[in-house]
Coordinates of C-alpha atoms in Angstrom, one line a residue:
X1 CA -7.2 64.0 3.6
X2 CA -7.0 61.4 0.8
X3 CA -3.8 59.6 -0.1
X4 CA -3.4 61.4 -3.5
X5 CA -3.9 64.8 -1.8
X6 CA -1.2 64.0 0.7
X7 CA 1.2 63.1 -2.0
X8 CA 0.4 66.3 -4.0
X9 CA 0.9 68.4 -0.8
X10 CA 4.3 66.7 -0.1
X11 CA 5.4 67.3 -3.7
X12 CA 4.4 71.0 -3.5
X13 CA 6.4 71.3 -0.2
X14 CA 9.4 69.6 -1.8
X15 CA 9.3 72.0 -4.8
X16 CA 9.2 75.0 -2.5
X17 CA 12.1 73.8 -0.4
X18 CA 14.5 73.2 -3.3
X19 CA 18.0 74.0 -2.1
X20 CA 20.3 74.8 -5.0
X21 CA 23.8 73.5 -5.4
X22 CA 25.9 76.6 -6.1
X23 CA 29.6 76.9 -6.8
X24 CA 31.4 80.2 -6.0
X25 CA 34.9 80.7 -7.4
X26 CA 36.5 83.3 -5.1
X27 CA 39.7 85.2 -5.8
X28 CA 42.2 84.6 -2.9
X29 CA 43.1 88.2 -2.4
X30 CA 39.8 90.0 -2.4
X31 CA 36.5 88.1 -2.5
X32 CA 37.8 85.1 -0.5
X33 CA 39.1 87.5 2.1
X34 CA 35.7 89.1 2.0
X35 CA 34.1 85.7 2.7
X36 CA 36.5 85.3 5.6
X37 CA 35.6 88.7 7.0
X38 CA 31.9 87.8 6.6
X39 CA 32.4 84.7 8.6
X40 CA 34.3 86.6 11.4
X41 CA 31.6 89.2 11.4
X42 CA 28.9 86.5 11.8
X43 CA 27.1 87.6 8.6
X44 CA 24.9 84.8 7.3
X45 CA 24.7 83.4 3.8
X46 CA 23.4 80.0 2.6
X47 CA 25.5 76.9 3.6
X48 CA 24.7 75.2 0.2
X49 CA 27.1 77.6 -1.6
X50 CA 30.4 75.8 -2.0
X51 CA 33.3 78.2 -2.1
X52 CA 36.3 77.4 -4.3
X53 CA 39.4 79.5 -3.6
X54 CA 41.4 80.5 -6.7
X55 CA 44.5 82.6 -6.9
X56 CA 42.9 84.9 -9.4
X57 CA 39.4 85.1 -11.0
X58 CA 41.2 85.3 -14.3
X59 CA 42.4 81.7 -13.8
X60 CA 38.8 80.4 -13.8
X61 CA 38.8 78.9 -17.2
X62 CA 35.6 78.6 -19.3
X63 CA 35.9 74.8 -19.2
X64 CA 35.6 74.9 -15.3
X65 CA 32.3 76.7 -15.6
X66 CA 30.7 74.3 -18.1
X67 CA 32.2 71.3 -16.2
X68 CA 30.4 72.6 -13.0
X69 CA 27.1 72.7 -14.9
X70 CA 27.6 69.3 -16.4
X71 CA 28.4 68.0 -12.9
X72 CA 25.1 69.2 -11.6
X73 CA 25.7 72.7 -10.2
X74 CA 22.5 74.8 -10.4
X75 CA 24.3 78.1 -10.4
X76 CA 27.9 79.4 -10.6
X77 CA 29.4 82.6 -9.2
X78 CA 32.8 84.0 -10.2
X79 CA 34.0 86.7 -7.8
X80 CA 37.1 88.8 -7.9
X81 CA 38.9 92.1 -7.2
X82 CA 37.3 95.3 -8.5
X83 CA 38.5 96.5 -11.9
X84 CA 41.7 98.5 -11.4
X85 CA 42.5 96.7 -8.1
X86 CA 43.6 93.3 -9.5
X87 CA 46.6 91.8 -7.6
X88 CA 47.7 90.4 -11.0
X89 CA 47.1 93.7 -12.9
X90 CA 44.5 92.5 -15.4
X91 CA 43.3 89.1 -14.2
X92 CA 39.8 90.4 -13.4
X93 CA 39.5 91.8 -17.0
X94 CA 40.3 88.4 -18.3
X95 CA 37.7 86.9 -16.0
X96 CA 35.2 89.4 -17.4
X97 CA 35.9 88.3 -20.9
X98 CA 35.8 84.6 -20.1
X99 CA 32.5 84.8 -18.2
X100 CA 30.9 86.9 -20.9
X101 CA 31.9 84.3 -23.5
X102 CA 30.5 81.4 -21.5
X103 CA 27.3 83.4 -20.9
X104 CA 26.9 83.9 -24.6
X105 CA 27.6 80.2 -25.2
X106 CA 25.0 79.2 -22.6
X107 CA 22.4 81.4 -24.3
X108 CA 23.3 79.9 -27.7
X109 CA 23.0 76.3 -26.3
X110 CA 19.6 77.2 -24.8
X111 CA 20.8 76.6 -21.2
X112 CA 20.5 80.3 -20.4
X113 CA 23.2 82.7 -19.1
X114 CA 21.3 83.6 -15.9
X115 CA 22.8 80.6 -14.0
X116 CA 26.2 82.2 -14.3
X117 CA 27.2 85.5 -12.6
X118 CA 30.3 87.7 -12.2
X119 CA 30.7 90.0 -9.2
X120 CA 33.5 92.2 -7.9
X121 CA 34.0 92.1 -4.1
X122 CA 36.9 93.5 -2.1
X123 CA 38.5 92.1 1.0
X124 CA 36.7 94.7 3.1
X125 CA 33.2 94.1 1.6
X126 CA 32.0 91.4 4.0
X127 CA 28.4 92.8 3.8
X128 CA 28.4 92.8 0.0
X129 CA 29.7 89.3 0.0
X130 CA 26.9 88.1 2.1
X131 CA 24.3 90.1 0.2
X132 CA 25.5 88.7 -3.2
X133 CA 25.5 85.1 -1.9
X134 CA 22.0 85.5 -0.5
X135 CA 20.6 87.3 -3.6
X136 CA 22.1 84.8 -6.0
X137 CA 20.9 81.8 -3.9
X138 CA 17.3 83.3 -4.1
X139 CA 17.7 83.9 -7.8
X140 CA 18.8 80.3 -8.5
X141 CA 16.1 78.9 -6.2
X142 CA 13.5 80.8 -8.2
X143 CA 15.0 79.5 -11.5
X144 CA 14.8 75.9 -10.2
X145 CA 17.1 72.9 -10.6
X146 CA 19.8 72.8 -13.4
X147 CA 17.8 71.7 -16.5
X148 CA 20.7 69.7 -17.9
X149 CA 20.2 66.0 -18.0
X150 CA 23.0 65.1 -15.6
X151 CA 24.7 62.0 -16.9
X152 CA 26.6 60.4 -14.1
X153 CA 30.0 59.3 -15.2
X154 CA 30.2 55.5 -15.3
X155 CA 32.8 53.8 -13.1
X156 CA 35.7 52.3 -15.0
X157 CA 34.6 49.2 -16.9
X158 CA 37.0 46.4 -15.9
X159 CA 36.0 44.4 -19.0
X160 CA 37.2 47.2 -21.3
X161 CA 40.4 46.5 -23.2
X162 CA 40.0 42.8 -22.9
X163 CA 41.9 40.5 -25.2
X164 CA 38.7 39.6 -27.1
X165 CA 37.9 43.2 -27.7
X166 CA 41.4 44.1 -28.8
X167 CA 41.7 41.1 -31.1
X168 CA 38.4 42.1 -32.7
X169 CA 39.7 45.6 -33.2
X170 CA 42.9 44.2 -34.8
X171 CA 40.9 42.0 -37.2
X172 CA 38.5 44.9 -38.2
X173 CA 41.3 47.3 -39.0
X174 CA 43.6 44.7 -40.6
X175 CA 46.3 45.4 -38.0
X176 CA 47.3 41.7 -38.2
X177 CA 48.6 42.4 -41.7
X178 CA 51.3 44.8 -40.4
X179 CA 54.8 43.4 -41.4
X180 CA 56.7 46.1 -39.4
X181 CA 58.2 47.6 -42.5
X182 CA 58.4 51.0 -40.8
X183 CA 56.9 53.1 -43.6
X184 CA 54.3 54.4 -41.1
X185 CA 57.0 55.8 -38.8
X186 CA 59.0 57.3 -41.6
X187 CA 56.1 59.5 -42.7
X188 CA 54.3 60.1 -39.4
X189 CA 54.3 63.8 -38.5
X190 CA 54.3 63.0 -34.7
X191 CA 57.3 60.7 -35.1
X192 CA 59.2 63.4 -36.9
X193 CA 59.1 65.6 -33.8
X194 CA 58.9 62.9 -31.1
X195 CA 61.6 60.2 -31.5
X196 CA 59.9 58.0 -29.0
X197 CA 56.7 57.7 -31.0
X198 CA 56.2 55.0 -33.6
X199 CA 52.8 53.9 -34.9
X200 CA 53.9 50.3 -35.5
X201 CA 54.9 49.8 -31.9
X202 CA 51.3 50.1 -30.8
X203 CA 50.3 47.6 -33.4
X204 CA 53.0 45.3 -32.3
X205 CA 51.9 45.4 -28.7
X206 CA 48.4 44.6 -29.8
X207 CA 49.6 41.7 -32.0
X208 CA 51.7 40.3 -29.1
X209 CA 48.7 40.3 -26.8
X210 CA 49.8 43.1 -24.4
X211 CA 46.1 44.1 -24.2
X212 CA 46.1 44.6 -20.4
X213 CA 48.1 47.8 -20.8
X214 CA 47.3 48.7 -24.4
X215 CA 44.1 50.6 -23.7
X216 CA 46.0 52.7 -21.1
X217 CA 48.9 53.5 -23.5
X218 CA 49.8 57.2 -23.7
X219 CA 50.6 57.1 -27.4
X220 CA 47.1 56.2 -28.4
X221 CA 46.3 59.8 -27.4
X222 CA 49.5 61.3 -28.9
X223 CA 48.6 60.1 -32.4
X224 CA 46.8 62.8 -34.4
X225 CA 44.9 60.2 -36.5
X226 CA 45.8 62.1 -39.7
X227 CA 45.9 58.8 -41.7
X228 CA 49.2 59.5 -43.5
X229 CA 50.5 56.1 -42.1
X230 CA 47.5 54.2 -43.6
X231 CA 47.9 56.0 -46.9
X232 CA 51.6 54.9 -47.1
X233 CA 51.0 51.4 -45.6
X234 CA 51.5 48.7 -48.3
X235 CA 48.9 46.5 -46.5
X236 CA 46.4 49.3 -45.9
X237 CA 46.1 48.9 -42.1
X238 CA 43.4 51.3 -41.0
X239 CA 45.5 52.8 -38.3
X240 CA 43.2 55.8 -37.4
X241 CA 40.3 53.5 -36.8
X242 CA 42.5 51.2 -34.8
X243 CA 43.5 54.2 -32.6
X244 CA 39.9 55.4 -32.3
X245 CA 38.8 51.9 -31.1
X246 CA 41.6 51.8 -28.5
X247 CA 40.5 55.3 -27.3
X248 CA 37.0 54.1 -26.7
X249 CA 38.3 51.2 -24.6
X250 CA 40.7 53.6 -22.8
X251 CA 37.8 56.0 -22.0
X252 CA 35.8 53.1 -20.6
X253 CA 38.7 52.4 -18.3
X254 CA 38.4 55.9 -16.9
X255 CA 41.0 57.7 -19.0
X256 CA 40.2 61.4 -19.5
X257 CA 42.2 62.9 -22.5
X258 CA 43.9 66.2 -22.2
X259 CA 42.2 68.6 -24.7
X260 CA 43.0 72.2 -25.6
X261 CA 40.6 74.8 -24.2
X262 CA 40.4 72.5 -21.2
X263 CA 37.9 70.3 -23.0
X264 CA 35.5 73.2 -23.5
X265 CA 34.4 72.1 -27.0
X266 CA 33.7 68.6 -25.8
X267 CA 31.6 70.0 -23.0
X268 CA 29.4 72.0 -25.4
X269 CA 29.0 68.8 -27.4
X270 CA 28.0 66.7 -24.4
X271 CA 25.5 69.4 -23.4
X272 CA 23.9 69.2 -26.8
X273 CA 23.9 65.4 -26.7
X274 CA 22.1 65.4 -23.3
X275 CA 19.6 68.2 -23.7
X276 CA 16.6 69.3 -25.7
X277 CA 16.8 73.1 -25.2
X278 CA 15.7 75.6 -27.8
X279 CA 19.0 76.8 -29.2
X280 CA 19.8 80.3 -30.5
X281 CA 22.3 79.4 -33.2
X282 CA 21.1 81.4 -36.1
X283 CA 22.2 84.9 -35.0
X284 CA 24.7 84.9 -37.9
X285 CA 22.0 84.8 -40.5
X286 CA 21.8 88.4 -41.9
X287 CA 19.1 90.0 -44.1
X288 CA 21.0 89.1 -47.3
X289 CA 20.9 85.4 -46.5
X290 CA 17.9 83.5 -47.8
X291 CA 17.3 80.3 -45.9
X292 CA 14.4 77.9 -45.5
X293 CA 12.9 75.4 -43.0
X294 CA 12.3 72.7 -45.6
X295 CA 13.8 72.0 -49.0
X296 CA 16.0 69.8 -51.2
X297 CA 19.4 71.1 -49.9
X298 CA 20.3 71.2 -46.2
X299 CA 23.3 73.2 -45.2
X300 CA 24.9 71.7 -42.1
X301 CA 26.6 74.5 -40.3
X302 CA 28.3 72.3 -37.6
X303 CA 30.0 74.1 -34.7
X304 CA 30.7 77.4 -36.6
X305 CA 28.3 79.4 -34.3
X306 CA 29.9 78.0 -31.1
X307 CA 33.4 78.6 -32.4
X308 CA 32.5 82.2 -33.3
X309 CA 31.7 82.7 -29.6
X310 CA 34.6 80.7 -28.2
X311 CA 37.3 82.3 -30.3
X312 CA 35.8 85.8 -30.3
X313 CA 39.0 87.1 -28.7
X314 CA 40.9 86.2 -31.8
X315 CA 38.3 87.7 -34.1
X316 CA 38.3 84.7 -36.5
X317 CA 34.8 85.4 -37.6
X318 CA 33.9 81.8 -38.1
X319 CA 30.3 82.4 -39.1
X320 CA 31.6 84.3 -42.1
X321 CA 32.1 80.8 -43.5
X322 CA 28.4 80.0 -43.0
X323 CA 27.3 83.3 -44.5
X324 CA 29.6 82.7 -47.5
X325 CA 28.2 79.2 -48.0
X326 CA 24.6 80.6 -48.1
X327 CA 25.7 83.4 -50.4
X328 CA 27.1 80.9 -52.9
X329 CA 23.9 78.8 -52.8
X330 CA 21.7 81.9 -53.1
X331 CA 23.7 83.1 -56.1
X332 CA 23.0 79.7 -57.7
X333 CA 19.3 80.1 -57.0
X334 CA 19.3 77.7 -54.1
X335 CA 17.7 78.5 -50.8
X336 CA 19.2 76.0 -48.4
X337 CA 17.6 74.6 -45.2
X338 CA 19.4 76.0 -42.2
X339 CA 18.1 74.6 -38.9
X340 CA 18.2 76.0 -35.4
X341 CA 17.6 72.5 -34.2
X342 CA 20.8 71.1 -35.7
X343 CA 23.5 70.0 -33.2
X344 CA 27.2 69.2 -33.4
X345 CA 28.0 66.1 -35.4
X346 CA 30.1 64.7 -32.5
X347 CA 33.4 64.3 -34.4
X348 CA 35.5 65.3 -31.4
X349 CA 33.7 63.1 -29.0
X350 CA 34.0 60.3 -31.4
X351 CA 37.8 60.6 -31.4
X352 CA 38.1 61.0 -27.7
X353 CA 36.2 57.8 -26.8
X354 CA 32.6 59.0 -26.2
X355 CA 30.6 56.9 -28.6
X356 CA 27.4 57.1 -26.5
X357 CA 27.1 60.8 -26.9
X358 CA 27.9 60.6 -30.6
X359 CA 25.0 58.2 -31.2
X360 CA 22.6 60.6 -29.4
X361 CA 23.8 63.4 -31.7
X362 CA 23.6 61.2 -34.7
X363 CA 20.0 60.2 -34.0
X364 CA 19.0 63.8 -33.4
X365 CA 20.7 65.2 -36.5
X366 CA 19.4 62.5 -38.9
X367 CA 15.9 63.1 -37.6
X368 CA 16.2 66.9 -38.2
X369 CA 17.5 66.4 -41.7
X370 CA 14.9 63.8 -42.7
X371 CA 12.1 66.1 -41.4
X372 CA 13.4 68.9 -43.6
X373 CA 12.8 66.8 -46.7
X374 CA 16.4 67.4 -47.9
X375 CA 17.9 65.1 -50.5
X376 CA 21.4 66.7 -50.3
X377 CA 23.4 67.8 -47.3
X378 CA 26.3 70.2 -47.8
X379 CA 29.1 70.6 -45.3
X380 CA 31.8 73.4 -45.0
X381 CA 33.6 71.4 -42.3
X382 CA 35.7 68.5 -43.3
X383 CA 35.2 66.8 -39.9
X384 CA 31.4 67.0 -40.1
X385 CA 31.7 65.6 -43.7
X386 CA 33.8 62.7 -42.5
X387 CA 31.5 62.0 -39.5
X388 CA 28.4 61.7 -41.6
X389 CA 30.0 59.8 -44.5
X390 CA 31.8 57.2 -42.5
X391 CA 30.9 57.2 -38.8
X392 CA 27.1 57.9 -39.0
X393 CA 26.7 55.3 -41.8
X394 CA 28.6 52.7 -39.7
X395 CA 26.7 53.5 -36.5
X396 CA 23.3 53.6 -38.3
X397 CA 24.1 50.3 -40.0
X398 CA 22.4 51.6 -43.1
X399 CA 23.0 53.9 -46.1
X400 CA 21.7 57.3 -45.3
X401 CA 18.9 58.4 -47.6
X402 CA 20.5 61.7 -48.8
X403 CA 23.6 62.8 -50.6
X404 CA 26.4 64.1 -48.6
X405 CA 28.7 66.7 -50.3
X406 CA 31.6 68.8 -49.1
X407 CA 31.0 72.4 -50.2
X408 CA 33.8 72.1 -52.7
X409 CA 32.0 69.2 -54.5
X410 CA 28.8 71.1 -54.4
X411 CA 30.3 74.3 -55.8
X412 CA 31.8 72.3 -58.7
X413 CA 28.4 70.9 -59.5
X414 CA 26.9 74.5 -59.5
X415 CA 29.8 75.8 -61.7
X416 CA 29.4 72.9 -64.2
X417 CA 25.7 73.4 -64.5
X418 CA 26.3 77.1 -65.3
X419 CA 24.6 78.4 -62.1
X420 CA 27.7 80.3 -60.7
X421 CA 29.6 83.1 -62.5
X422 CA 32.8 84.7 -61.3
X423 CA 34.3 88.2 -61.6
X424 CA 36.4 89.1 -64.5
X425 CA 39.9 90.4 -64.0
X426 CA 40.8 88.3 -61.0
X427 CA 44.4 87.9 -60.2
X428 CA 45.3 85.7 -57.2
X429 CA 48.0 83.2 -56.4
X430 CA 46.9 80.6 -53.8
X431 CA 48.2 77.5 -52.2
X432 CA 46.1 74.8 -50.7
X433 CA 46.4 73.1 -47.3
X434 CA 44.7 69.6 -47.4
X435 CA 42.5 68.7 -44.4
X436 CA 43.2 65.1 -43.5
X437 CA 39.6 64.3 -42.8
X438 CA 38.6 65.5 -46.3
X439 CA 41.5 64.0 -48.2
X440 CA 43.0 60.9 -46.7
X441 CA 39.9 59.9 -44.7
X442 CA 37.3 60.6 -47.4
X443 CA 39.3 60.6 -50.7
X444 CA 38.4 64.2 -51.7
X445 CA 41.6 65.6 -53.1
X446 CA 40.7 67.3 -56.3
X447 CA 37.4 69.1 -55.7
X448 CA 38.9 72.2 -54.0
X449 CA 41.6 72.4 -56.6
X450 CA 39.1 71.9 -59.4
X451 CA 37.1 74.9 -58.2
X452 CA 39.9 77.3 -58.7
X453 CA 41.0 75.7 -61.9
X454 CA 37.5 76.7 -63.2
X455 CA 37.9 80.4 -62.0
X456 CA 39.8 82.5 -64.4
X457 CA 42.7 84.5 -62.9
X458 CA 43.3 82.3 -59.8
X459 CA 46.5 80.2 -60.0
X460 CA 47.2 77.4 -57.6
X461 CA 50.8 76.7 -56.6
X462 CA 51.4 73.5 -54.7
X463 CA 53.4 73.0 -51.6
X464 CA 56.1 70.3 -51.4
X465 CA 53.9 67.8 -49.4
X466 CA 50.4 67.4 -50.9
X467 CA 47.7 64.9 -51.3
X468 CA 48.5 61.7 -49.4
X469 CA 51.8 63.2 -48.1
X470 CA 50.2 66.5 -46.9
X471 CA 51.0 67.5 -43.3
X472 CA 48.1 67.5 -40.8
X473 CA 47.3 70.7 -38.8
X474 CA 48.1 68.5 -35.8
X475 CA 45.2 69.1 -33.4
X476 CA 42.5 66.7 -34.3
X477 CA 39.6 66.7 -31.8
X478 CA 41.4 69.5 -29.9
X479 CA 44.1 67.2 -28.5
X480 CA 47.9 67.4 -28.4
X481 CA 48.2 71.2 -28.7
X482 CA 51.8 71.2 -27.5
X483 CA 55.3 72.2 -28.5
X484 CA 55.8 69.2 -30.8
X485 CA 52.6 70.0 -32.7
X486 CA 53.5 73.7 -33.0
X487 CA 56.8 72.7 -34.6
X488 CA 54.9 70.7 -37.2
X489 CA 52.5 73.6 -37.8
X490 CA 55.4 76.0 -38.2
X491 CA 57.0 73.7 -40.7
X492 CA 53.8 73.6 -42.7
X493 CA 53.4 77.4 -42.7
X494 CA 57.0 77.8 -43.8
X495 CA 56.3 75.3 -46.6
X496 CA 53.3 77.4 -47.6
X497 CA 55.4 80.6 -47.6
X498 CA 58.0 79.1 -49.8
X499 CA 55.4 78.8 -52.6
X500 CA 55.3 82.6 -52.9
X501 CA 51.5 82.3 -52.9
X502 CA 49.5 85.3 -51.6
X503 CA 47.3 83.2 -49.3
X504 CA 46.9 79.7 -47.8
X505 CA 43.4 78.2 -48.4
X506 CA 42.0 75.3 -46.4
X507 CA 38.7 73.5 -46.7
X508 CA 38.3 72.9 -42.9
X509 CA 37.4 75.5 -40.3
X510 CA 39.5 73.7 -37.6
X511 CA 42.6 73.6 -39.8
X512 CA 42.1 77.4 -40.2
X513 CA 41.8 77.9 -36.4
X514 CA 44.9 75.7 -35.5
X515 CA 47.2 77.0 -38.2
X516 CA 46.2 80.6 -37.4
X517 CA 47.0 79.9 -33.7
X518 CA 50.5 78.6 -34.6
X519 CA 51.7 81.9 -36.1
X520 CA 49.5 84.4 -34.2
X521 CA 52.0 85.3 -31.5
X522 CA 55.7 84.4 -31.0
X523 CA 57.2 81.9 -33.4
X524 CA 60.5 80.1 -33.2
X525 CA 61.6 81.3 -36.6
X526 CA 61.8 84.7 -38.3
X527 CA 58.3 86.0 -38.6
X528 CA 58.6 86.6 -42.3
X529 CA 59.2 82.9 -42.9
X530 CA 55.6 82.2 -41.9
X531 CA 54.0 85.5 -42.8
X532 CA 51.3 84.4 -45.2
X533 CA 47.5 84.9 -44.6
X534 CA 45.1 82.1 -44.1
X535 CA 41.6 81.9 -45.6
X536 CA 38.8 79.4 -45.7
X537 CA 37.9 77.9 -49.1
X538 CA 34.2 78.9 -48.8
X539 CA 35.0 82.5 -48.1
X540 CA 37.5 82.6 -51.0
X541 CA 34.9 81.3 -53.4
X542 CA 32.2 83.7 -52.2
X543 CA 34.6 86.7 -52.7
X544 CA 35.2 85.7 -56.3
X545 CA 31.5 85.5 -57.2
X546 CA 30.2 87.9 -59.8
X547 CA 28.4 90.9 -58.2

């Protein structure tokens, strides 16, 4: 036998002896007890299945499942009590909802839902436990190894946060110009609910050379990077960028920020950054929506399809925003490019220290847009808009060769050119919540207001704190969703209610999600004090269009 033939035979043998790495989350009261009985009964199942005992299958969060896949698991089982027999009443029903959501998300991302399974196994079903384990092992063996590009987490970089790096960051963001006037602290929404927090103290530490601990500082993750401090700073210190830079250094030192949803959103972004699967992100496109593969206008949908799946239990209908945007463009005679190949812009990874993944997403998205032939890119998400306009241009080190417009800017162009007409007899009183990424970060204050000034019958009543003084929704990049932030959100919703408007409009899907969450269940004030509906800008405009 020739050397090449020997190598080929060895490779074939290796392929057929693939042993999958399988994680099985087992409920303590039923399926784990079933595993115990299977062992006592000498029932065989593969040793490559790692059993993780949990108190209830309902406590297996979606983020655990994606994290297992990201970490190299080839298959994941979640097992629990039979429906109706849960030791915590309804934990297994919650598990069913969570697993189904993750399966839908995996299908959308192109990973495929067949690597994740949910099974009900009681304490007495030792045989079923062994059968399920053997069958799932055979199934994953047939599927083959996890197709995700496993990116091993780098060990902490001891050079991160060095005096040279911190000093460079201070110079780039003009932090040396801080004169400790305290204006930042006086307007900071975090400082208003946390007396121990003060933006200038972090700057002072940096100026004084306390760099050895600065990148590990807790408060760099507490800041919501809304930018109100920079807007009020007489010396225009770029505090959000200063904080973002410190977070990059902190992440390189091994810090893992605490994010809401257990970091689920960040996991989906990393999966997109490190894979080339065929996605299924256009299920929201209905028969009334006219879209194209190439053209002058590219509609960047961002994470609306993923958020539709992740927040399905709240019925937020996030893809209604995308459908509304396409409806507006179609009414104006525009058939936008909407691409199944588009990926997340990476905003949340960028603000949690993962620049490497952001650059991968940037390279991919810019390539998709350029191949479409688009000259204008339209965004319904303020964070996507900011990421392209500021971060992509900085990372690419060149001006991008297409216009970038928030949907409000684009709508105003269409109105001014006579391409959009609105219903007669409208009568609506609205107030507007300013997304910090759109306003303070990018300077777009007037466009959403101008739209409704152009629509007869819609009146805008302003809140007390607007424009540079507008209060942030508080959960930038899915961080700091805590009691302090909820207090700030409740204050904002009370402020909106005091205007006597019929509805609060916002021009950022994430502001909509976070503010809705703050008043959805129990609130620390009388319910009527915050009882005002929320609506996205794009949906409001689409509703007002002439039939």
